[in-house]
CSV table of C-alpha atoms in Angstrom, one decimal:
chain,number,residue,atom,x,y,z
A,4,UNK,CA,40.3,9.0,-22.7
A,5,UNK,CA,37.1,10.1,-24.2
A,6,UNK,CA,35.8,13.6,-24.4
A,7,UNK,CA,32.3,14.3,-23.3
A,8,UNK,CA,31.0,14.3,-26.7
A,9,UNK,CA,32.6,10.9,-27.5
A,10,UNK,CA,31.2,9.3,-24.5
A,11,UNK,CA,27.8,10.9,-24.9
A,12,UNK,CA,27.8,9.3,-28.4
A,13,UNK,CA,28.6,5.8,-27.2
A,14,UNK,CA,26.6,5.6,-24.1
A,15,UNK,CA,23.6,7.4,-25.9
A,16,UNK,CA,23.3,9.9,-22.8
A,17,UNK,CA,22.8,13.4,-23.6
A,18,UNK,CA,25.5,16.0,-22.7
A,19,UNK,CA,22.8,17.6,-20.5
A,20,UNK,CA,22.2,14.2,-18.6
A,21,UNK,CA,26.1,13.8,-18.1
A,22,UNK,CA,26.5,17.0,-16.3
A,23,UNK,CA,23.5,16.4,-14.1
A,24,UNK,CA,25.2,13.0,-13.3
A,25,UNK,CA,28.4,14.8,-12.4
A,26,UNK,CA,26.3,17.6,-10.3
A,27,UNK,CA,24.8,15.0,-8.4
A,28,UNK,CA,28.0,12.7,-8.0
A,29,UNK,CA,26.5,9.6,-9.6
A,30,UNK,CA,28.8,9.5,-12.7
A,31,UNK,CA,31.7,12.0,-12.5
A,32,UNK,CA,34.3,12.5,-15.4
A,33,UNK,CA,37.8,10.9,-14.7
A,34,UNK,CA,39.3,14.2,-15.4
A,35,UNK,CA,38.4,17.9,-15.9
A,36,UNK,CA,40.8,20.1,-17.8
A,37,UNK,CA,41.4,23.2,-15.3
A,38,UNK,CA,41.9,25.3,-18.3
A,39,UNK,CA,38.9,25.1,-20.5
A,40,UNK,CA,36.5,22.9,-18.0
A,41,UNK,CA,36.5,20.1,-20.5
A,42,UNK,CA,35.3,16.7,-19.1
A,43,UNK,CA,37.1,13.5,-20.1
A,44,UNK,CA,35.8,9.9,-19.1
A,45,UNK,CA,37.8,6.6,-19.0
A,46,UNK,CA,36.7,3.8,-21.3
A,47,UNK,CA,35.8,1.8,-18.3
A,48,UNK,CA,33.0,4.4,-17.1
A,49,UNK,CA,31.0,3.2,-20.2
A,50,UNK,CA,30.0,-0.2,-18.3
A,51,UNK,CA,29.1,2.1,-15.2
A,52,UNK,CA,26.9,4.2,-17.8
A,53,UNK,CA,25.3,0.9,-18.9
A,54,UNK,CA,24.7,-0.1,-15.3
A,55,UNK,CA,22.9,3.2,-14.6
A,56,UNK,CA,20.8,2.7,-17.5
A,57,UNK,CA,19.9,-0.9,-16.8
A,58,UNK,CA,19.0,0.0,-13.3
A,59,UNK,CA,17.0,3.0,-14.5
A,60,UNK,CA,15.0,0.5,-16.7
A,61,UNK,CA,14.3,-1.4,-13.3
A,62,UNK,CA,12.8,1.9,-12.0
A,63,UNK,CA,15.4,2.3,-9.6
A,64,UNK,CA,15.7,6.2,-8.8
A,65,UNK,CA,19.0,8.0,-9.2
A,66,UNK,CA,19.3,8.2,-5.5
A,67,UNK,CA,18.9,4.3,-5.1
A,68,UNK,CA,21.4,4.0,-8.0
A,69,UNK,CA,23.8,6.2,-6.4
A,70,UNK,CA,23.6,4.2,-3.1
A,71,UNK,CA,24.3,0.9,-5.1
A,72,UNK,CA,27.4,2.4,-7.0
A,73,UNK,CA,28.6,3.8,-3.8
A,74,UNK,CA,28.7,0.1,-2.3
A,75,UNK,CA,29.4,-1.6,-5.4
A,76,UNK,CA,31.7,-4.1,-3.7
A,77,UNK,CA,28.8,-5.0,-1.3
A,78,UNK,CA,27.0,-8.0,-3.5
A,79,UNK,CA,24.6,-9.0,-0.8
A,80,UNK,CA,23.3,-5.4,-0.5
A,81,UNK,CA,23.0,-5.1,-4.4
A,82,UNK,CA,21.2,-8.5,-4.3
A,83,UNK,CA,18.9,-7.6,-1.7
A,84,UNK,CA,17.8,-4.4,-3.7
A,85,UNK,CA,17.5,-6.1,-6.7
A,86,UNK,CA,14.9,-8.6,-5.1
A,87,UNK,CA,13.2,-6.0,-3.3
A,88,UNK,CA,12.7,-4.2,-6.7
A,89,UNK,CA,11.3,-7.5,-8.1
A,90,UNK,CA,9.0,-7.6,-5.4
A,91,UNK,CA,7.8,-4.1,-5.8
A,92,UNK,CA,7.4,-4.7,-9.7
A,93,UNK,CA,5.5,-7.8,-9.1
A,94,UNK,CA,2.9,-6.0,-6.9
A,95,UNK,CA,2.6,-3.1,-9.6
A,96,UNK,CA,1.9,-5.6,-12.3
A,97,UNK,CA,-0.8,-7.3,-10.1
A,98,UNK,CA,-2.1,-3.9,-9.2
A,99,UNK,CA,-2.3,-2.6,-12.9
A,100,UNK,CA,-3.8,-6.1,-14.1
A,101,UNK,CA,-6.6,-5.7,-11.7
A,102,UNK,CA,-7.0,-1.9,-12.7
A,103,UNK,CA,-7.0,-2.9,-16.5
A,104,UNK,CA,-9.7,-5.5,-15.8
A,105,UNK,CA,-12.0,-3.0,-14.2
A,106,UNK,CA,-11.4,-0.4,-16.9
A,107,UNK,CA,-12.4,-3.0,-19.5
A,108,UNK,CA,-15.4,-3.8,-17.9
A,109,UNK,CA,-16.4,-0.2,-17.3
A,110,UNK,CA,-15.8,0.2,-21.2
A,111,UNK,CA,-18.2,-2.7,-21.9
A,112,UNK,CA,-21.0,-1.1,-19.8
A,113,UNK,CA,-20.4,2.3,-21.7
A,114,UNK,CA,-20.7,0.4,-24.7
A,115,UNK,CA,-23.9,-1.3,-23.6
A,116,UNK,CA,-24.8,2.5,-22.6
A,117,UNK,CA,-25.0,1.3,-19.0
A,118,UNK,CA,-24.3,3.6,-15.8
A,119,UNK,CA,-20.9,2.3,-14.6
A,120,UNK,CA,-21.8,3.4,-11.0
A,121,UNK,CA,-24.6,0.9,-11.2
A,122,UNK,CA,-22.6,-1.2,-8.9
A,123,UNK,CA,-23.6,0.8,-6.0
A,124,UNK,CA,-27.2,-0.5,-6.5
A,125,UNK,CA,-26.0,-4.0,-5.9
A,126,UNK,CA,-24.3,-3.4,-2.4
A,127,UNK,CA,-26.8,-5.0,0.1
A,128,UNK,CA,-27.3,-3.0,3.4
A,129,UNK,CA,-28.6,-4.9,6.6
A,130,UNK,CA,-29.8,-3.9,9.7
A,131,UNK,CA,-28.1,-5.9,12.6
A,132,UNK,CA,-28.2,-5.6,16.1
A,133,UNK,CA,-24.5,-6.4,17.0
A,134,UNK,CA,-23.6,-9.1,19.5
A,135,UNK,CA,-21.9,-8.1,22.6
A,136,UNK,CA,-18.4,-9.3,23.2
A,137,UNK,CA,-15.7,-9.3,25.7
A,138,UNK,CA,-12.7,-8.0,23.5
A,139,UNK,CA,-8.8,-7.9,24.0
A,140,UNK,CA,-7.9,-4.7,22.1
A,141,UNK,CA,-4.8,-2.6,21.1
A,142,UNK,CA,-5.4,1.0,20.2
A,143,UNK,CA,-2.5,2.9,18.3
A,144,UNK,CA,-1.9,5.7,16.0
A,145,UNK,CA,-0.6,3.8,13.0
A,146,UNK,CA,0.1,3.8,9.1
A,147,UNK,CA,-2.4,1.9,7.7
A,148,UNK,CA,0.2,0.0,5.5
A,149,UNK,CA,1.6,-1.5,8.9
A,150,UNK,CA,-1.9,-2.8,9.7
A,151,UNK,CA,-1.2,-6.7,9.6
A,152,UNK,CA,2.1,-6.2,11.6
A,153,UNK,CA,0.2,-4.4,14.6
A,154,UNK,CA,-2.6,-7.0,14.2
A,155,UNK,CA,-0.1,-9.8,14.6
A,156,UNK,CA,1.3,-8.4,17.8
A,157,UNK,CA,-2.2,-8.8,19.3
A,158,UNK,CA,-2.5,-12.3,17.7
A,159,UNK,CA,1.0,-13.2,19.4
A,160,UNK,CA,-0.3,-12.0,22.8
A,161,UNK,CA,-3.5,-14.2,22.6
A,162,UNK,CA,-1.2,-17.1,21.8
A,163,UNK,CA,1.3,-16.2,24.4
A,164,UNK,CA,-1.3,-16.1,27.1
A,165,UNK,CA,-3.3,-18.9,25.8
A,166,UNK,CA,-6.6,-17.2,25.4
A,167,UNK,CA,-9.4,-18.5,23.4
A,168,UNK,CA,-11.2,-16.2,20.5
A,169,UNK,CA,-14.6,-16.8,20.3
A,170,UNK,CA,-15.5,-14.7,17.0
A,171,UNK,CA,-13.7,-13.3,14.2
A,172,UNK,CA,-11.1,-10.3,14.9
A,173,UNK,CA,-12.2,-6.8,14.3
A,174,UNK,CA,-10.9,-3.3,13.8
A,175,UNK,CA,-12.5,-0.2,15.3
A,176,UNK,CA,-11.7,3.0,13.4
A,177,UNK,CA,-11.7,6.2,15.8
A,178,UNK,CA,-10.1,8.9,13.3
A,179,UNK,CA,-12.6,11.6,12.4
A,180,UNK,CA,-10.8,11.8,8.9
A,181,UNK,CA,-8.9,9.8,6.5
A,182,UNK,CA,-5.3,10.1,7.5
A,183,UNK,CA,-3.7,6.8,6.5
A,184,UNK,CA,-0.1,7.7,7.6
A,185,UNK,CA,-1.5,8.3,11.1
A,186,UNK,CA,-4.8,6.6,11.4
A,187,UNK,CA,-6.2,6.1,15.2
A,188,UNK,CA,-7.1,2.4,15.0
A,189,UNK,CA,-8.2,-0.2,17.9
A,190,UNK,CA,-7.7,-3.7,16.9
A,191,UNK,CA,-9.7,-6.2,18.9
A,192,UNK,CA,-10.2,-10.0,19.4
A,193,UNK,CA,-13.6,-11.3,21.0
A,194,UNK,CA,-12.6,-13.8,23.9
A,195,UNK,CA,-14.6,-16.5,25.4
A,196,UNK,CA,-13.9,-15.5,28.8
A,197,UNK,CA,-13.4,-11.8,30.4
A,198,UNK,CA,-10.0,-11.0,31.8
A,199,UNK,CA,-8.6,-8.3,33.6
A,200,UNK,CA,-7.4,-6.5,30.4
A,201,UNK,CA,-10.6,-7.4,28.3
A,202,UNK,CA,-13.6,-4.6,27.9
A,203,UNK,CA,-17.0,-5.1,26.6
A,204,UNK,CA,-17.8,-4.3,23.2
A,205,UNK,CA,-21.5,-3.5,22.6
A,206,UNK,CA,-22.1,-1.5,19.5
A,207,UNK,CA,-25.9,-2.2,19.4
A,208,UNK,CA,-27.9,-1.5,16.3
A,209,UNK,CA,-25.8,-1.1,13.0
A,210,UNK,CA,-26.1,-0.9,9.4
A,211,UNK,CA,-23.9,-3.3,7.8
A,212,UNK,CA,-22.5,-4.2,4.3
A,213,UNK,CA,-20.0,-6.8,3.0
A,214,UNK,CA,-17.0,-6.1,1.1
A,215,UNK,CA,-15.8,-8.9,-1.1
A,216,UNK,CA,-12.5,-8.2,-2.8
A,217,UNK,CA,-9.9,-5.4,-2.6
A,218,UNK,CA,-9.6,-2.8,0.1
A,219,UNK,CA,-9.9,-0.2,-2.8
A,220,UNK,CA,-13.4,-0.9,-3.0
A,221,UNK,CA,-14.1,0.1,0.8
A,222,UNK,CA,-15.1,3.8,-0.2
A,223,UNK,CA,-18.0,2.3,-2.3
A,224,UNK,CA,-19.2,0.2,0.6
A,225,UNK,CA,-18.7,3.5,3.0
A,226,UNK,CA,-20.7,5.6,0.3
A,227,UNK,CA,-23.5,3.1,0.1
A,228,UNK,CA,-24.0,2.9,4.0
A,229,UNK,CA,-23.9,6.5,4.6
A,230,UNK,CA,-26.5,6.9,1.7
A,231,UNK,CA,-28.7,4.5,3.5
A,232,UNK,CA,-28.3,5.8,6.8
A,233,UNK,CA,-29.6,9.1,5.5
A,234,UNK,CA,-32.2,7.8,3.4
A,235,UNK,CA,-33.6,5.8,6.4
A,236,UNK,CA,-33.6,8.7,8.8
A,237,UNK,CA,-31.0,6.9,11.0
A,238,UNK,CA,-28.0,8.8,12.7
A,239,UNK,CA,-24.2,7.4,13.2
A,240,UNK,CA,-23.9,6.3,16.9
A,241,UNK,CA,-20.2,5.5,17.2
A,242,UNK,CA,-17.0,4.5,15.6
A,243,UNK,CA,-17.4,2.5,12.3
A,244,UNK,CA,-15.6,-1.2,12.6
A,245,UNK,CA,-14.6,-4.1,10.7
A,246,UNK,CA,-14.9,-7.8,11.2
A,247,UNK,CA,-12.4,-9.9,9.1
A,248,UNK,CA,-14.2,-13.1,7.9
A,249,UNK,CA,-11.0,-14.4,6.0
A,250,UNK,CA,-7.5,-14.6,7.0
A,251,UNK,CA,-5.6,-11.7,5.1
A,252,UNK,CA,-2.3,-13.7,5.1
A,253,UNK,CA,-3.6,-16.8,3.2
A,254,UNK,CA,-6.6,-15.1,1.2
A,255,UNK,CA,-6.0,-13.7,-2.3
A,256,UNK,CA,-7.1,-9.9,-2.4
A,257,UNK,CA,-9.9,-10.4,-4.7
A,258,UNK,CA,-11.4,-13.2,-2.1
A,259,UNK,CA,-11.3,-10.9,0.9
A,260,UNK,CA,-14.5,-11.0,2.9
A,261,UNK,CA,-14.9,-8.1,5.5
A,262,UNK,CA,-18.2,-7.0,7.3
A,263,UNK,CA,-18.3,-3.1,7.5
A,264,UNK,CA,-20.5,-2.0,10.5
A,265,UNK,CA,-21.7,1.5,11.1
A,266,UNK,CA,-23.3,2.0,14.7
A,267,UNK,CA,-26.4,4.0,14.4
A,268,UNK,CA,-29.5,5.1,16.3
């Protein structure tokens, strides 16, 4: 058997780390001397220490690693968790690559002594008298991360009842504040014909801007719209809504086209 010091030296885990792993039940000593409380480890536990270090390098939390070790015989579970982590890391790489690209552009503007907020001047605001539609809608309190899942329910209903859409789908945002985990959203599809489940959607006069790209840029669109509305002496007159001109399932994020409408008077 190995003393905790020997185990520490071989595994490159500090004594503090090993004691903490023991405390949380992640890697417990094979034997503790009742007389002096010295910890001893089996040689085979070195492989477990290596596995823990490997999983930590993949950004698994200690709680996640604990679950994996507790179900080590379940290879299917381990495989699924590894694939889920792979997908998560891929998404993070995509996000940070996009962020780095934006950062480089801002640095370039600063080097040229230009305003990095100048892009707001390029957002075009249009005054639109929005068309009136018969919409089939579904209003829910939802986590915005599940937005597409809820929208898919509405699409399935349209297909099941063999209804015909006449315009692009839209979402109406009823919440008075930004609460992404519990947002009051009404998803809707304009239909060619009215049914006993539809209602008339007639927002009237709207200020409209187009978002092309990531949803991360939505606050810029909202800011520009609010400034424009105030500068032109209009007032908000209803819940804002978005019209989705591109299919989010098949369109790359940077190519999204979303029309953002603020009803005004």
